[in-house]
Amino acid sequence: MDNAYTMKSGSRYAPEIHHSRSSSDGMQNVEKSIDRDEQEMARLGKRQELRRNFGFMSMLGFSCTLMITWEGLLTVFVYGLTDGGPAGLVYGYLFCWLGYFTVVASLAEMVSMAPTAGGQYHWTFLFAPKSCRNFLSFVTGWQSVLSWQACLASAAYLGGTIIQGLLVLNYPNYDFKRWHGTLLLFSVILLALLFNTYLAKQLPKVEGAVLIVHIVGFFGVLITLVYLAPHGTAHDVFIKYLNSGGYNKGTSFFVGLITTVFAFVGADGAIHMSEEIINASTVVPNSLVASIGLNGVMGFAMLIAILFCIGDIDNALSSPTGFPFIEIFRQAVNTNGGATAMTAIVLSLMIFATIAVLAAASRMMWAFSRDNGLPGSRYLSRVEPRTKLPLYTVGLSVLITMLLGLINIGSSAAFNAVASLVVSGYLSSYTLPMILILHKKIFNPSSIHYGPWTLGRPFGIFCNIFGLCWIAIVMVFSFFPSVRTDLTLQTMNWSCLLWGGTMIIGITSYFGYLRGRYNGPIVERDIIDQVHGIGA
């Protein structure tokens, strides 16, 4: 694997982890696991710089609460109601769940081979031909960094605007202002900053606890909704299509898929925490697959429940709170207090999702900077020695979100355009490594060095092909506006322009400022020597 990397003599970092003997079997097992992780990192030419303190349960909680599928589905299912309606949402959910599962399974197999925080861009470099691997790796890393930053801004924005929605619900005289939402966004992202710096050591325990809230809160909302709300008919849920966006039935179905796609966004979050996870080459794949399964089941159950209990669809869509699910809760319990309590569960989990997104986004930026993929990489790649945290990228991620939040003051449409990078950025970052490993599986299977977690060749090829076809379909229709008729600057979908624009900026940077600086993942030469027993 040595010649697949850019070699670097010497080292930027001194080893920081030392292991002590322990008479405890449990402690010895942990030490052996960490030694194994360090060896796997060393084979990739990377030093262990971050503290490994996540296990399977804490990472499962991290993955589940980062995606918050059932909660996220509630916040954006207005798009699916407009295009596709109830039946479109049901069958679109099943299609997207299967598509996401094949994508996540493909990513899980690759992270087991190379469990680094860089994830997709690192694998792209490993699998790509020598003639173009630097460029393809850079494009993948650029898209991944942008998508995580856009996701962070979106998560904080949703948390802030849900609070505004509760103010509208409980205070009829409240004067809704966009700058209020921006200030609330600031409060959410600053809370996330607290948990990712001062309380960072407690983050694994917090994520384990939030997983319990994620599951218990699901049952609390589901049971309350099903028990108290008036129920529609099976025809209203499984047969009724809507095409309020002005498209024909088939096109409307695919345009409405954006609801479910957004609900599973961030499925690769655990990958970018790989260098902080014990037994990463097995724990990360297991947590990825388990989270997509668990969240998928809960999301589908919540979708069916809310569609049966939706009541008057027009009232839900025109809710002054800005969130149809708040109006559905209010109709179900028939009190503002009850609706507020149910919404508070969704809100709290959205805030904890922002905390997890900040962690993953900062690690992705740090990893790419470590390999000279961004301007200012010399500073952004630093790890604070006492806390073993990439504080520069944590701080910059928070600053970017706050600056993007200012856009909302002038125009919510402009902010939503930036946030629309989430889906296109994530899916495009998955595409190249999946194409490249599929090519190797078909034409040169003996060149693949699998990790301890593998799909097997036939099932792996199926997951790669189906996942890529699914990504192609979703990517195309994610650029469609939700409403076809009477398009305005407010209703236009600007994601295509933003995605294309950021691609041009990235490519220009690669051939301009970063020319000759980004040459793929940097390998610490002395680490490779140690692995082969020829170094100090």
Coordinates of C-alpha atoms in Angstrom, one line a residue:
M1 CA 0.0 0.0 0.0
D2 CA 3.0 2.2 0.4
N3 CA 3.2 3.3 -3.2
A4 CA -0.4 4.3 -3.2
Y5 CA 0.3 7.4 -1.1
T6 CA 2.3 10.6 -1.2
M7 CA 5.4 9.8 0.9
K8 CA 6.7 12.2 3.5
S9 CA 10.0 11.8 5.2
G10 CA 10.1 12.7 8.9
S11 CA 7.0 13.5 10.8
R12 CA 4.9 16.5 11.7
Y13 CA 3.7 15.0 14.9
A14 CA 5.4 13.2 17.8
P15 CA 3.7 10.0 19.1
E16 CA 1.4 11.0 21.9
I17 CA -0.1 7.7 23.1
H18 CA 1.6 5.4 25.5
H19 CA 0.1 2.2 27.0
S20 CA 0.5 1.0 30.5
R21 CA 0.2 -2.6 31.8
S22 CA -2.9 -3.5 33.7
S23 CA -3.9 -6.5 35.6
S24 CA -7.5 -6.1 34.6
D25 CA -8.5 -8.3 31.7
G26 CA -10.9 -5.6 30.6
M27 CA -8.2 -3.0 30.5
Q28 CA -5.9 -5.4 28.7
N29 CA -8.5 -6.0 26.0
V30 CA -9.0 -2.2 25.6
E31 CA -5.2 -1.8 25.3
K32 CA -5.0 -4.6 22.7
S33 CA -7.9 -3.0 20.7
I34 CA -6.1 0.4 20.8
D35 CA -2.9 -1.2 19.7
R36 CA -4.7 -2.8 16.8
D37 CA -6.2 0.5 15.8
E38 CA -2.8 2.1 15.9
Q39 CA -1.4 -0.6 13.8
E40 CA -4.2 -0.2 11.2
M41 CA -3.5 3.6 11.2
A42 CA 0.2 3.0 10.8
R43 CA -0.3 0.8 7.8
L44 CA -2.2 3.7 6.2
G45 CA 0.7 6.0 7.1
K46 CA -1.2 8.0 9.7
R47 CA -0.3 8.7 13.4
Q48 CA -2.8 8.3 16.2
E49 CA -3.5 11.9 17.3
L50 CA -7.1 11.9 18.6
R51 CA -8.3 10.1 21.8
R52 CA -10.1 6.9 21.2
N53 CA -13.0 6.9 23.6
F54 CA -16.0 5.7 21.6
G55 CA -17.3 2.1 21.7
F56 CA -20.1 0.4 19.8
M57 CA -23.1 1.6 21.8
S58 CA -21.8 5.2 22.0
M59 CA -21.2 5.2 18.3
L60 CA -24.6 3.6 17.5
G61 CA -26.1 6.5 19.6
F62 CA -23.9 9.0 17.7
S63 CA -25.0 7.6 14.3
C64 CA -28.7 7.3 15.1
T65 CA -29.0 10.8 16.7
L66 CA -27.0 12.4 13.9
M67 CA -29.4 11.1 11.3
I68 CA -32.5 11.4 13.6
T69 CA -34.6 9.8 10.8
W70 CA -38.0 9.9 12.5
E71 CA -37.5 13.4 13.8
G72 CA -36.0 14.7 10.6
L73 CA -38.8 13.2 8.6
L74 CA -41.3 15.2 10.6
T75 CA -39.5 18.5 10.0
V76 CA -39.4 18.2 6.2
F77 CA -42.2 15.9 5.1
V78 CA -44.1 19.0 3.7
Y79 CA -42.1 18.5 0.5
G80 CA -43.3 14.9 0.2
L81 CA -46.9 15.9 0.9
T82 CA -46.7 18.5 -1.9
D83 CA -45.1 16.1 -4.4
G84 CA -46.4 12.6 -4.1
G85 CA -48.7 13.0 -1.2
P86 CA -49.2 10.2 1.4
A87 CA -48.9 7.3 -0.9
G88 CA -45.8 8.9 -2.5
L89 CA -44.2 9.3 0.9
V90 CA -44.9 5.6 1.9
Y91 CA -43.5 4.0 -1.2
G92 CA -40.8 6.6 -1.7
Y93 CA -39.6 5.9 1.9
L94 CA -39.2 2.2 1.2
F95 CA -37.3 2.9 -2.0
C96 CA -35.0 5.4 -0.3
W97 CA -34.5 3.1 2.7
L98 CA -33.3 0.3 0.4
G99 CA -31.2 2.7 -1.6
Y100 CA -29.5 4.2 1.5
F101 CA -28.9 0.7 3.0
T102 CA -27.0 -0.4 -0.1
V103 CA -25.0 2.8 -0.1
V104 CA -24.2 2.5 3.7
A105 CA -23.3 -1.2 3.3
S106 CA -20.9 -0.2 0.5
L107 CA -19.3 2.5 2.7
A108 CA -19.1 0.1 5.7
E109 CA -17.1 -2.3 3.6
M110 CA -14.7 0.4 2.6
V111 CA -14.2 1.9 6.0
S112 CA -13.3 -1.6 7.3
M113 CA -10.4 -1.5 4.8
A114 CA -9.2 1.9 5.7
P115 CA -10.8 3.4 8.9
T116 CA -9.7 7.0 8.7
A117 CA -11.5 10.2 9.4
G118 CA -11.0 11.2 5.8
G119 CA -13.3 8.4 4.6
Q120 CA -14.5 8.8 1.0
Y121 CA -11.6 10.9 -0.4
H122 CA -9.1 8.5 1.2
W123 CA -10.7 5.5 -0.4
T124 CA -11.0 7.3 -3.7
F125 CA -7.2 7.8 -3.7
L126 CA -6.6 4.1 -2.9
F127 CA -8.8 2.7 -5.6
A128 CA -8.3 5.3 -8.4
P129 CA -5.8 5.0 -11.3
K130 CA -2.5 6.7 -10.6
S131 CA -3.0 9.1 -13.5
C132 CA -6.0 10.8 -11.9
R133 CA -6.2 9.7 -8.3
N134 CA -5.0 13.1 -6.8
F135 CA -7.7 15.0 -8.7
L136 CA -10.5 12.5 -8.0
S137 CA -9.6 12.3 -4.4
F138 CA -9.6 16.1 -4.0
V139 CA -13.0 16.5 -5.7
T140 CA -14.4 13.9 -3.3
G141 CA -12.9 15.5 -0.2
W142 CA -14.1 18.9 -1.3
Q143 CA -17.7 17.8 -1.7
S144 CA -17.6 15.9 1.6
V145 CA -16.3 19.0 3.5
L146 CA -18.9 21.3 1.9
S147 CA -21.8 18.9 2.5
W148 CA -20.9 18.5 6.2
Q149 CA -20.7 22.3 6.7
A150 CA -24.1 22.7 4.9
C151 CA -25.6 20.0 7.1
L152 CA -24.3 21.7 10.2
A153 CA -25.9 25.0 9.2
S154 CA -29.2 23.2 8.3
A155 CA -29.4 21.3 11.6
A156 CA -28.8 24.5 13.7
Y157 CA -31.3 26.3 11.5
L158 CA -34.0 23.7 12.0
G159 CA -33.4 23.7 15.7
G160 CA -33.7 27.5 15.9
T161 CA -36.8 27.7 13.7
I162 CA -38.6 24.9 15.6
I163 CA -38.2 27.1 18.6
Q164 CA -39.8 29.9 16.6
G165 CA -42.6 27.6 15.6
L166 CA -43.3 26.9 19.3
L167 CA -43.4 30.6 20.0
V168 CA -46.0 31.1 17.2
L169 CA -48.0 28.2 18.6
N170 CA -48.1 29.5 22.2
Y171 CA -48.0 33.3 21.7
P172 CA -50.5 34.4 19.0
N173 CA -49.2 38.0 19.2
Y174 CA -45.6 36.9 18.6
D175 CA -44.2 38.9 15.6
F176 CA -42.2 36.4 13.5
K177 CA -38.9 37.8 12.4
R178 CA -36.1 36.1 10.4
W179 CA -33.4 37.6 12.6
H180 CA -35.0 35.9 15.6
G181 CA -34.4 32.6 13.9
T182 CA -30.8 33.6 13.2
L183 CA -30.2 34.4 16.9
L184 CA -31.8 31.1 17.9
L185 CA -29.5 29.4 15.4
F186 CA -26.6 31.0 17.1
S187 CA -27.8 29.7 20.5
V188 CA -28.0 26.1 19.1
I189 CA -24.6 26.1 17.5
L190 CA -23.0 27.6 20.6
L191 CA -24.5 24.8 22.7
A192 CA -23.0 22.3 20.2
L193 CA -19.7 24.1 20.6
L194 CA -19.8 23.6 24.3
F195 CA -20.3 19.9 24.0
N196 CA -17.5 19.6 21.4
T197 CA -14.9 21.4 23.5
Y198 CA -15.4 21.8 27.2
L199 CA -17.6 18.7 27.6
A200 CA -15.9 16.7 24.8
K201 CA -14.8 13.9 27.2
Q202 CA -18.4 13.3 28.1
L203 CA -19.6 13.1 24.5
P204 CA -19.5 9.2 24.3
K205 CA -21.6 9.0 27.5
V206 CA -24.0 11.7 26.2
E207 CA -24.5 9.9 22.9
G208 CA -25.3 6.7 24.7
A209 CA -27.9 8.5 26.8
V210 CA -29.3 10.4 23.8
L211 CA -29.8 7.0 22.0
I212 CA -32.2 6.1 24.9
V213 CA -34.0 9.5 24.5
H214 CA -34.2 8.9 20.7
I215 CA -35.9 5.5 21.2
V216 CA -38.1 6.4 24.3
G217 CA -39.1 9.7 22.7
F218 CA -40.1 7.8 19.5
F219 CA -42.6 5.7 21.5
G220 CA -43.8 8.7 23.5
V221 CA -44.7 10.6 20.4
L222 CA -46.0 7.6 18.4
I223 CA -48.3 6.2 21.2
T224 CA -49.7 9.7 22.0
L225 CA -50.3 10.4 18.3
V226 CA -51.9 7.0 17.5
Y227 CA -54.1 6.9 20.7
L228 CA -55.4 10.5 20.7
A229 CA -55.6 11.6 17.0
P230 CA -58.5 10.9 14.7
H231 CA -57.5 8.3 12.1
G232 CA -57.8 8.4 8.4
T233 CA -58.4 5.4 6.1
A234 CA -55.9 3.0 4.5
H235 CA -56.9 4.5 1.2
D236 CA -55.8 7.9 2.4
V237 CA -52.4 6.6 3.3
F238 CA -51.5 3.9 0.8
I239 CA -53.5 5.0 -2.3
K240 CA -53.9 8.8 -2.2
Y241 CA -51.4 10.6 -4.4
L242 CA -51.0 14.4 -4.6
N243 CA -49.2 16.4 -7.2
S244 CA -49.7 19.9 -5.8
G245 CA -46.3 20.9 -7.3
G246 CA -47.7 20.8 -10.8
Y247 CA -45.8 17.7 -12.1
N248 CA -47.4 14.6 -13.5
K249 CA -47.8 11.7 -11.1
G250 CA -44.5 9.9 -11.9
T251 CA -42.3 13.0 -11.8
S252 CA -44.1 14.2 -8.6
F253 CA -43.2 10.9 -6.9
F254 CA -39.5 11.3 -7.6
V255 CA -39.4 15.0 -6.7
G256 CA -40.9 14.2 -3.4
L257 CA -38.2 11.7 -2.6
I258 CA -36.2 14.6 -1.1
T259 CA -38.1 14.2 2.1
T260 CA -36.9 10.7 2.8
V261 CA -33.4 11.4 1.5
F262 CA -33.0 14.3 3.9
A263 CA -34.3 12.1 6.8
F264 CA -31.3 9.8 6.3
V265 CA -28.7 12.5 5.7
G266 CA -25.4 12.1 7.6
A267 CA -25.4 8.3 7.4
D268 CA -21.6 8.4 7.1
G269 CA -21.1 10.4 10.2
A270 CA -19.5 7.5 12.2
I271 CA -16.8 7.2 9.4
H272 CA -15.4 10.6 10.2
M273 CA -15.1 9.7 13.8
S274 CA -13.1 6.5 13.0
E275 CA -9.9 7.7 14.6
E276 CA -11.7 8.1 18.0
I277 CA -13.3 4.7 18.0
I278 CA -11.9 1.5 19.6
N279 CA -11.8 -1.4 17.2
A280 CA -12.8 1.0 14.4
S281 CA -12.5 -1.5 11.5
T282 CA -15.4 -3.5 13.0
V283 CA -17.2 -1.1 15.2
V284 CA -17.7 1.6 12.5
P285 CA -19.2 -0.8 9.9
N286 CA -21.5 -2.4 12.5
S287 CA -22.7 0.9 13.8
L288 CA -23.4 2.2 10.2
V289 CA -25.5 -0.8 9.3
A290 CA -27.2 -1.0 12.7
S291 CA -28.1 2.7 12.7
I292 CA -29.6 2.5 9.2
G293 CA -31.7 -0.5 10.2
L294 CA -32.9 0.9 13.5
N295 CA -33.6 4.4 12.2
G296 CA -35.2 3.0 9.1
V297 CA -37.7 1.0 11.2
M298 CA -38.6 3.9 13.5
G299 CA -38.8 6.4 10.6
F300 CA -41.2 4.1 8.7
A301 CA -43.4 3.5 11.7
M302 CA -43.6 7.3 12.5
L303 CA -44.4 8.0 8.8
I304 CA -47.3 5.6 8.8
A305 CA -48.6 6.9 12.1
I306 CA -48.5 10.6 11.1
L307 CA -50.1 9.9 7.7
F308 CA -53.0 8.1 9.4
C309 CA -53.3 10.9 12.0
I310 CA -52.7 13.9 9.7
G311 CA -56.2 15.2 9.7
D312 CA -56.8 18.1 7.4
I313 CA -53.8 18.2 5.1
D314 CA -54.4 21.8 4.0
N315 CA -54.4 23.0 7.6
A316 CA -51.2 21.1 8.2
L317 CA -49.5 22.6 5.1
S318 CA -50.6 26.1 5.9
S319 CA -49.6 26.0 9.6
P320 CA -48.4 29.4 10.7
T321 CA -45.7 27.7 12.8
G322 CA -43.9 26.8 9.5
F323 CA -43.9 23.1 10.5
P324 CA -46.9 20.9 9.6
F325 CA -46.0 18.3 12.2
I326 CA -46.6 20.9 15.0
E327 CA -50.1 21.5 13.7
I328 CA -50.7 17.7 13.4
F329 CA -49.6 17.3 17.1
R330 CA -51.9 20.1 18.1
Q331 CA -54.9 18.5 16.3
A332 CA -54.1 15.2 17.9
V333 CA -54.0 16.3 21.5
N334 CA -56.2 19.3 21.0
T335 CA -54.0 21.5 23.4
N336 CA -51.1 23.8 22.7
G337 CA -49.4 22.4 25.9
G338 CA -49.5 18.8 24.7
A339 CA -48.3 19.8 21.2
T340 CA -45.5 21.8 22.8
A341 CA -44.4 18.8 24.9
M342 CA -44.3 16.5 21.9
T343 CA -42.5 19.0 19.8
A344 CA -40.0 19.6 22.6
I345 CA -38.9 15.9 22.2
V346 CA -38.2 16.5 18.5
L347 CA -36.5 19.8 19.3
S348 CA -34.2 18.3 21.9
L349 CA -33.1 15.6 19.6
M350 CA -32.5 18.1 16.8
I351 CA -30.2 20.0 19.1
F352 CA -28.3 16.8 20.0
A353 CA -28.1 16.0 16.3
T354 CA -26.4 19.4 15.8
I355 CA -23.8 18.4 18.4
A356 CA -23.1 15.2 16.6
V357 CA -23.0 16.9 13.2
L358 CA -20.4 19.5 14.5
A359 CA -18.2 16.6 15.7
A360 CA -18.3 14.8 12.3
A361 CA -18.0 18.0 10.2
S362 CA -15.0 19.3 12.2
R363 CA -13.2 15.9 11.9
M364 CA -13.9 15.8 8.1
M365 CA -12.4 19.2 7.7
W366 CA -9.4 18.3 10.0
A367 CA -8.7 15.1 8.0
F368 CA -8.7 16.9 4.7
S369 CA -6.5 19.7 6.1
R370 CA -4.1 17.1 7.4
D371 CA -3.5 16.2 3.8
N372 CA -3.2 19.8 2.6
G373 CA -6.7 19.8 0.9
L374 CA -7.8 23.2 2.1
P375 CA -6.3 26.8 2.3
G376 CA -4.8 27.3 5.8
S377 CA -4.2 23.6 6.2
R378 CA -1.1 24.3 8.3
Y379 CA -3.3 25.6 11.1
L380 CA -6.5 23.6 10.5
S381 CA -4.6 20.3 10.8
R382 CA -3.4 21.0 14.3
V383 CA -4.6 19.0 17.3
E384 CA -4.6 20.6 20.7
P385 CA -2.2 18.4 22.7
R386 CA -4.0 18.5 26.0
T387 CA -7.5 17.7 24.8
K388 CA -6.5 15.8 21.6
L389 CA -9.2 17.7 19.8
P390 CA -9.0 19.5 16.4
L391 CA -10.1 22.8 18.0
Y392 CA -9.3 24.9 14.9
T393 CA -11.7 23.1 12.7
V394 CA -14.3 22.9 15.5
G395 CA -14.1 26.7 15.8
L396 CA -14.1 27.4 12.1
S397 CA -17.1 25.1 11.5
V398 CA -19.1 27.1 14.2
L399 CA -18.0 30.4 12.6
I400 CA -19.1 29.2 9.1
T401 CA -22.5 28.2 10.4
M402 CA -22.9 31.6 12.2
L403 CA -21.9 33.5 9.0
L404 CA -24.4 31.4 6.9
G405 CA -27.0 32.1 9.5
L406 CA -26.7 35.8 8.8
I407 CA -27.9 35.1 5.2
N408 CA -31.2 34.1 6.7
I409 CA -31.8 37.7 7.9
G410 CA -31.8 39.0 4.4
S411 CA -33.4 36.0 2.6
S412 CA -34.6 32.6 3.8
A413 CA -34.5 31.5 0.2
A414 CA -30.8 32.3 -0.1
F415 CA -30.1 30.4 3.1
N416 CA -32.1 27.4 1.9
A417 CA -30.1 27.5 -1.3
V418 CA -26.9 27.1 0.6
A419 CA -28.5 24.4 2.8
S420 CA -29.6 22.5 -0.4
L421 CA -25.9 21.5 -0.9
V422 CA -26.5 18.9 1.8
V423 CA -28.1 16.2 -0.4
S424 CA -26.1 16.8 -3.6
G425 CA -22.8 17.1 -1.7
Y426 CA -23.2 13.9 0.4
L427 CA -24.4 11.8 -2.5
S428 CA -21.6 13.0 -4.9
S429 CA -19.0 12.2 -2.2
Y430 CA -20.2 8.6 -2.1
T431 CA -20.2 8.2 -5.9
L432 CA -16.6 8.0 -6.9
P433 CA -15.3 5.5 -4.3
M434 CA -18.3 3.3 -5.0
I435 CA -17.6 3.4 -8.7
L436 CA -13.9 2.7 -8.3
I437 CA -14.3 -0.2 -5.9
L438 CA -17.0 -1.7 -8.1
H439 CA -14.6 -1.5 -11.0
K440 CA -12.0 -3.4 -9.0
K441 CA -14.4 -6.0 -7.9
I442 CA -15.4 -6.8 -11.5
F443 CA -12.1 -6.4 -13.3
N444 CA -9.3 -6.9 -10.6
P445 CA -10.8 -8.5 -7.5
S446 CA -7.4 -9.9 -6.3
S447 CA -6.1 -6.3 -5.8
I448 CA -8.6 -5.6 -3.1
H449 CA -7.4 -6.1 0.5
Y450 CA -10.6 -6.4 2.5
G451 CA -10.9 -5.5 6.2
P452 CA -12.5 -7.7 8.8
W453 CA -16.0 -6.6 7.8
T454 CA -17.0 -7.5 4.3
L455 CA -20.1 -8.0 2.2
G456 CA -18.8 -10.8 0.1
R457 CA -18.3 -10.4 -3.7
P458 CA -21.8 -11.1 -5.1
F459 CA -23.7 -9.1 -2.5
G460 CA -21.1 -6.4 -2.5
I461 CA -21.4 -5.9 -6.2
F462 CA -25.2 -5.8 -5.9
C463 CA -25.0 -3.1 -3.2
N464 CA -22.6 -1.1 -5.3
I465 CA -24.6 -1.2 -8.5
F466 CA -28.0 -0.6 -6.8
G467 CA -26.6 2.1 -4.6
L468 CA -25.1 3.9 -7.6
C469 CA -28.3 3.7 -9.6
W470 CA -30.2 5.0 -6.7
I471 CA -27.8 7.9 -6.2
A472 CA -28.1 8.9 -9.9
I473 CA -31.9 9.0 -9.6
V474 CA -32.0 11.0 -6.4
M475 CA -29.3 13.4 -7.5
V476 CA -31.2 14.3 -10.7
F477 CA -34.5 14.9 -9.0
S478 CA -33.0 16.7 -6.0
F479 CA -32.3 19.6 -8.4
F480 CA -36.0 20.0 -9.3
P481 CA -38.1 22.8 -7.7
S482 CA -40.8 21.5 -5.4
V483 CA -43.4 23.6 -7.2
R484 CA -43.3 23.7 -11.0
T485 CA -45.9 26.4 -11.7
D486 CA -45.4 30.1 -11.0
L487 CA -41.7 29.8 -10.1
T488 CA -40.3 32.7 -8.2
L489 CA -36.9 33.4 -6.6
Q490 CA -38.4 32.1 -3.3
T491 CA -39.6 28.8 -4.8
M492 CA -36.8 28.1 -7.2
N493 CA -34.5 25.2 -6.3
W494 CA -31.0 26.7 -6.4
S495 CA -29.2 23.5 -5.4
C496 CA -28.0 22.8 -9.0
L497 CA -26.4 26.2 -9.3
L498 CA -24.8 26.0 -5.8
W499 CA -23.5 22.5 -6.4
G500 CA -22.1 23.4 -9.8
G501 CA -20.7 26.7 -8.5
T502 CA -18.9 25.0 -5.5
M503 CA -17.5 22.4 -7.9
I504 CA -16.0 25.1 -10.1
I505 CA -14.5 26.8 -7.0
G506 CA -13.0 23.6 -5.8
I507 CA -11.5 22.6 -9.2
T508 CA -10.2 26.2 -9.7
S509 CA -8.5 26.0 -6.2
Y510 CA -7.0 22.6 -7.1
F511 CA -5.4 23.9 -10.3
G512 CA -4.7 27.3 -8.7
Y513 CA -3.8 28.0 -5.1
L514 CA -3.5 24.3 -4.1
R515 CA -1.6 23.3 -7.3
G516 CA 1.1 20.9 -6.2
R517 CA 0.1 21.1 -2.5
Y518 CA -2.6 18.4 -2.5
N519 CA -1.1 15.1 -3.6
G520 CA -3.4 12.7 -1.9
P521 CA -3.3 11.4 1.7
I522 CA 0.1 12.2 3.2
V523 CA 2.0 9.2 4.6
E524 CA 4.4 9.7 7.5
R525 CA 7.4 7.8 6.3
D526 CA 8.8 6.8 9.7
I527 CA 5.4 5.3 10.6
I528 CA 5.5 3.0 7.5
D529 CA 9.1 2.1 8.4
Q530 CA 8.0 1.1 11.9
V531 CA 5.3 -1.2 10.5
H532 CA 7.8 -3.0 8.5
G533 CA 10.3 -3.2 11.3
I534 CA 13.0 -1.1 9.7
G535 CA 12.4 2.2 11.5
A536 CA 13.2 3.5 14.9

